[in-house]
């Protein structure tokens, strides 16, 4: 599975995308050919406690688009397609003037103990993390991280999804800025409160203990809790 990340940021960090425009983006990305799922990330309405609040307020808006393979993803990144329109904010005033970056990555999914969201759960909350890099030895970095960190993540209370994203080469014609973070990862919880509860547990101590064992790398890391909206392709919704 391939994931395309698009991140929309403002220099002040105080802008918000109106719900009507989020809905408009959802409608647009649902029309992208061969996309299997879109995830739309927006900032939390109220701050929640987590260990990395000093990382700031995070992006104004972000997208994760899933594709079955790299070729389908690259086809969606044409200069005249929906993603190019989103990158420039054409027809969407809430996105206009934002700094936009994009990156294509390989998706690595890991097991959790309870994947389904319980009935009546509030809007899911994703903990988005990225490591800009570089690492001194990228293979050693990936081996250590993939063999140790997901097993600890799995012990967070009520974590619903664990995904880690690693770098690949890709081509595109988007007007936004390409970035090549060495890694991203995502933890999903039922609500911001569930995320705060998990990150306040003793599991975070085990995460930090493993962190100090990471192979040498530069660039630090960033952590942002974001409300999450899933969008299925229109073809799936209509049954065609």
CSV table of C-alpha atoms in Angstrom, one decimal:
chain,number,residue,atom,x,y,z
A,1,UNK,CA,0.0,0.0,0.0
A,2,UNK,CA,1.2,3.5,-0.9
A,3,UNK,CA,0.4,6.7,1.0
A,4,UNK,CA,0.6,10.2,-0.3
A,5,UNK,CA,0.9,12.8,2.4
A,6,UNK,CA,0.0,16.5,1.7
A,7,UNK,CA,0.5,19.0,4.5
A,8,UNK,CA,-0.9,22.5,4.6
A,9,UNK,CA,0.8,24.9,7.0
A,10,UNK,CA,0.6,28.6,8.0
A,11,UNK,CA,3.5,30.6,9.3
A,12,UNK,CA,1.4,31.8,12.3
A,13,UNK,CA,-0.2,28.4,13.0
A,14,UNK,CA,-3.5,30.1,13.9
A,15,UNK,CA,-5.5,29.6,10.7
A,16,UNK,CA,-8.4,27.1,10.6
A,17,UNK,CA,-10.1,25.5,7.7
A,18,UNK,CA,-13.9,26.0,7.7
A,19,UNK,CA,-15.9,22.7,8.0
A,20,UNK,CA,-17.6,23.5,4.6
A,21,UNK,CA,-14.2,23.6,2.9
A,22,UNK,CA,-13.1,20.3,4.6
A,23,UNK,CA,-16.3,18.8,3.2
A,24,UNK,CA,-15.5,20.3,-0.3
A,25,UNK,CA,-12.0,18.7,-0.1
A,26,UNK,CA,-13.6,15.4,0.9
A,27,UNK,CA,-15.8,15.5,-2.1
A,28,UNK,CA,-12.9,16.3,-4.4
A,29,UNK,CA,-10.5,13.6,-3.2
A,30,UNK,CA,-13.3,11.0,-3.3
A,31,UNK,CA,-13.2,11.4,-7.1
A,32,UNK,CA,-9.5,10.6,-7.5
A,33,UNK,CA,-9.2,7.5,-9.7
A,34,UNK,CA,-7.9,4.3,-8.0
A,35,UNK,CA,-7.6,5.9,-4.6
A,36,UNK,CA,-8.7,3.4,-2.0
A,37,UNK,CA,-9.2,5.8,1.0
A,38,UNK,CA,-8.5,9.4,2.0
A,39,UNK,CA,-7.9,10.6,5.5
A,40,UNK,CA,-8.4,14.3,6.3
A,41,UNK,CA,-6.6,15.7,9.3
A,42,UNK,CA,-7.6,18.9,11.1
A,43,UNK,CA,-6.3,20.4,14.3
A,44,UNK,CA,-8.0,19.7,17.6
A,45,UNK,CA,-10.6,22.2,18.7
A,46,UNK,CA,-9.2,22.1,22.2
A,47,UNK,CA,-5.6,21.3,23.3
A,48,UNK,CA,-5.0,17.9,24.9
A,49,UNK,CA,-2.1,16.8,27.1
A,50,UNK,CA,0.6,14.9,25.4
A,51,UNK,CA,4.4,14.6,26.0
A,52,UNK,CA,5.4,16.7,23.0
A,53,UNK,CA,3.2,19.8,23.2
A,54,UNK,CA,6.3,21.9,22.7
A,55,UNK,CA,6.3,20.7,19.0
A,56,UNK,CA,3.7,23.4,18.4
A,57,UNK,CA,0.2,23.5,16.9
A,58,UNK,CA,1.0,21.5,13.8
A,59,UNK,CA,-0.4,21.8,10.3
A,60,UNK,CA,-3.6,23.7,9.5
A,61,UNK,CA,-4.7,20.7,7.4
A,62,UNK,CA,-3.3,17.5,6.1
A,63,UNK,CA,-4.2,14.6,3.8
A,64,UNK,CA,-3.2,11.0,3.6
A,65,UNK,CA,-4.4,9.3,0.4
A,66,UNK,CA,-4.0,5.6,0.0
A,67,UNK,CA,-3.3,3.9,-3.3
A,68,UNK,CA,-2.9,0.2,-4.2
A,69,UNK,CA,0.4,0.8,-5.9
A,70,UNK,CA,2.9,3.5,-6.9
A,71,UNK,CA,1.7,3.9,-10.4
A,72,UNK,CA,-1.8,4.7,-9.4
A,73,UNK,CA,-0.5,7.3,-7.0
A,74,UNK,CA,1.8,8.9,-9.6
A,75,UNK,CA,-1.1,9.1,-12.1
A,76,UNK,CA,-3.0,11.2,-9.5
A,77,UNK,CA,-0.2,13.7,-9.2
A,78,UNK,CA,-0.6,15.2,-12.7
A,79,UNK,CA,-0.3,19.0,-13.1
A,80,UNK,CA,-3.9,19.3,-14.1
A,81,UNK,CA,-5.5,16.9,-11.6
A,82,UNK,CA,-7.4,17.3,-8.3
A,83,UNK,CA,-4.2,17.2,-6.2
A,84,UNK,CA,-2.6,20.0,-8.2
A,85,UNK,CA,-5.8,22.1,-7.6
A,86,UNK,CA,-5.6,21.4,-3.9
A,87,UNK,CA,-1.9,22.3,-3.8
A,88,UNK,CA,-2.6,25.8,-5.2
A,89,UNK,CA,-5.9,26.3,-3.3
A,90,UNK,CA,-7.7,27.0,-6.5
A,91,UNK,CA,-11.4,27.5,-5.7
A,92,UNK,CA,-10.8,26.8,-2.0
A,93,UNK,CA,-10.1,30.1,-0.2
A,94,UNK,CA,-9.3,28.3,3.0
A,95,UNK,CA,-6.3,26.6,1.4
A,96,UNK,CA,-5.0,29.6,-0.5
A,97,UNK,CA,-1.7,31.1,0.7
A,98,UNK,CA,-0.7,28.1,2.8
A,99,UNK,CA,2.6,26.4,2.5
A,100,UNK,CA,2.0,22.9,1.0
A,101,UNK,CA,4.4,19.9,1.0
A,102,UNK,CA,3.9,16.4,-0.3
A,103,UNK,CA,5.6,13.0,0.1
A,104,UNK,CA,4.9,9.5,-1.2
A,105,UNK,CA,5.8,6.7,1.2
A,106,UNK,CA,5.4,2.9,1.6
A,107,UNK,CA,2.8,2.0,4.2
A,108,UNK,CA,3.7,-0.6,6.8
A,109,UNK,CA,0.7,-1.7,9.0
A,110,UNK,CA,1.2,-3.4,12.3
A,111,UNK,CA,-1.3,-5.4,14.4
A,112,UNK,CA,-3.3,-4.0,17.3
A,113,UNK,CA,-5.4,-5.8,19.9
A,114,UNK,CA,-8.7,-4.1,19.2
A,115,UNK,CA,-9.0,-2.5,15.7
A,116,UNK,CA,-12.7,-1.6,15.5
A,117,UNK,CA,-13.9,1.7,16.9
A,118,UNK,CA,-16.7,1.1,19.4
A,119,UNK,CA,-20.2,2.2,18.6
A,120,UNK,CA,-20.8,5.8,19.5
A,121,UNK,CA,-17.1,6.7,19.6
A,122,UNK,CA,-16.4,10.4,18.9
A,123,UNK,CA,-14.2,11.6,16.0
A,124,UNK,CA,-11.1,9.5,15.8
A,125,UNK,CA,-7.8,11.2,16.7
A,126,UNK,CA,-4.5,10.4,14.9
A,127,UNK,CA,-1.1,11.1,16.4
A,128,UNK,CA,1.0,12.1,13.4
A,129,UNK,CA,4.8,11.8,13.9
A,130,UNK,CA,7.6,12.5,11.4
A,131,UNK,CA,11.4,12.2,11.5
A,132,UNK,CA,13.0,14.6,9.0
A,133,UNK,CA,16.3,12.8,9.2
A,134,UNK,CA,18.8,11.9,8.0
A,135,UNK,CA,20.1,8.8,9.7
A,136,UNK,CA,23.7,7.9,9.5
A,137,UNK,CA,22.7,4.4,8.3
A,138,UNK,CA,19.2,4.3,7.0
A,139,UNK,CA,19.0,0.5,6.9
A,140,UNK,CA,20.1,0.2,10.5
A,141,UNK,CA,17.6,2.9,11.5
A,142,UNK,CA,14.7,1.1,9.8
A,143,UNK,CA,15.7,-2.3,11.2
A,144,UNK,CA,15.8,-1.1,14.8
A,145,UNK,CA,12.6,1.0,14.6
A,146,UNK,CA,10.5,-1.6,12.8
A,147,UNK,CA,11.7,-4.5,15.0
A,148,UNK,CA,11.2,-2.7,18.3
A,149,UNK,CA,8.9,0.4,18.3
A,150,UNK,CA,5.6,-1.1,17.0
A,151,UNK,CA,5.6,-3.8,19.6
A,152,UNK,CA,5.8,-1.1,22.3
A,153,UNK,CA,3.1,1.0,20.5
A,154,UNK,CA,0.8,-1.9,20.6
A,155,UNK,CA,0.7,-1.8,24.4
A,156,UNK,CA,-0.8,1.7,24.5
A,157,UNK,CA,-4.3,1.5,26.0
A,158,UNK,CA,-7.0,1.3,23.3
A,159,UNK,CA,-4.8,2.0,20.3
A,160,UNK,CA,-6.8,1.3,17.2
A,161,UNK,CA,-4.2,1.5,14.4
A,162,UNK,CA,-0.4,1.5,14.0
A,163,UNK,CA,1.2,2.5,10.7
A,164,UNK,CA,4.8,3.3,9.9
A,165,UNK,CA,5.8,4.9,6.6
A,166,UNK,CA,9.2,4.6,5.0
A,167,UNK,CA,10.8,6.4,2.0
A,168,UNK,CA,10.5,5.5,-1.7
A,169,UNK,CA,11.4,7.2,-4.9
A,170,UNK,CA,8.5,8.7,-6.9
A,171,UNK,CA,7.8,11.2,-9.7
A,172,UNK,CA,5.1,13.9,-9.8
A,173,UNK,CA,4.1,17.2,-11.4
A,174,UNK,CA,2.5,18.8,-8.4
A,175,UNK,CA,3.2,22.5,-7.7
A,176,UNK,CA,3.7,21.9,-4.0
A,177,UNK,CA,7.1,21.3,-2.4
A,178,UNK,CA,8.5,17.8,-2.2
A,179,UNK,CA,9.8,16.7,1.1
A,180,UNK,CA,11.7,13.5,1.9
A,181,UNK,CA,11.3,12.8,5.6
A,182,UNK,CA,13.1,9.6,6.5
A,183,UNK,CA,10.1,8.2,8.3
A,184,UNK,CA,6.5,9.0,9.5
A,185,UNK,CA,4.3,7.0,11.8
A,186,UNK,CA,0.7,7.2,13.0
A,187,UNK,CA,-1.3,6.0,16.0
A,188,UNK,CA,-5.1,6.2,15.9
A,189,UNK,CA,-7.4,6.4,19.0
A,190,UNK,CA,-11.1,6.8,19.4
A,191,UNK,CA,-10.9,10.4,20.6
A,192,UNK,CA,-8.5,13.1,21.7
A,193,UNK,CA,-9.1,12.1,25.3
A,194,UNK,CA,-8.3,8.5,24.6
A,195,UNK,CA,-5.0,9.6,23.0
A,196,UNK,CA,-4.1,11.8,26.0
A,197,UNK,CA,-4.9,8.8,28.3
A,198,UNK,CA,-2.7,6.5,26.3
A,199,UNK,CA,0.2,8.9,26.1
A,200,UNK,CA,0.0,9.6,29.8
A,201,UNK,CA,0.4,5.9,30.6
A,202,UNK,CA,3.6,4.2,31.6
A,203,UNK,CA,4.0,2.9,28.0
A,204,UNK,CA,5.6,6.3,27.1
A,205,UNK,CA,8.5,5.4,29.4
A,206,UNK,CA,9.2,2.3,27.4
A,207,UNK,CA,9.0,4.3,24.2
A,208,UNK,CA,11.5,6.8,25.5
A,209,UNK,CA,13.8,4.0,26.7
A,210,UNK,CA,13.8,2.6,23.1
A,211,UNK,CA,14.3,6.1,21.7
A,212,UNK,CA,17.7,6.4,23.3
A,213,UNK,CA,18.7,3.1,21.7
A,214,UNK,CA,18.0,4.4,18.1
A,215,UNK,CA,20.9,4.3,15.7
A,216,UNK,CA,22.4,7.8,15.2
A,217,UNK,CA,20.2,10.3,13.3
A,218,UNK,CA,19.7,14.0,12.9
A,219,UNK,CA,16.7,16.3,12.6
A,220,UNK,CA,14.7,15.3,15.7
A,221,UNK,CA,11.0,14.5,15.4
A,222,UNK,CA,7.6,16.2,15.5
A,223,UNK,CA,4.3,15.0,17.0
A,224,UNK,CA,0.9,16.4,16.3
A,225,UNK,CA,-2.6,15.1,17.4
A,226,UNK,CA,-5.2,15.6,14.7
A,227,UNK,CA,-8.9,14.9,14.3
A,228,UNK,CA,-9.4,12.4,11.5
A,229,UNK,CA,-12.1,12.0,8.9
A,230,UNK,CA,-12.1,9.0,6.5
A,231,UNK,CA,-13.4,9.4,3.0
A,232,UNK,CA,-14.2,6.4,0.7
A,233,UNK,CA,-13.9,6.8,-3.1
A,234,UNK,CA,-17.2,7.7,-4.8
A,235,UNK,CA,-17.2,4.5,-6.7
A,236,UNK,CA,-17.3,2.5,-3.5
A,237,UNK,CA,-20.1,4.7,-2.0
A,238,UNK,CA,-22.3,4.3,-5.1
A,239,UNK,CA,-21.5,0.6,-5.5
A,240,UNK,CA,-20.4,1.1,-9.1
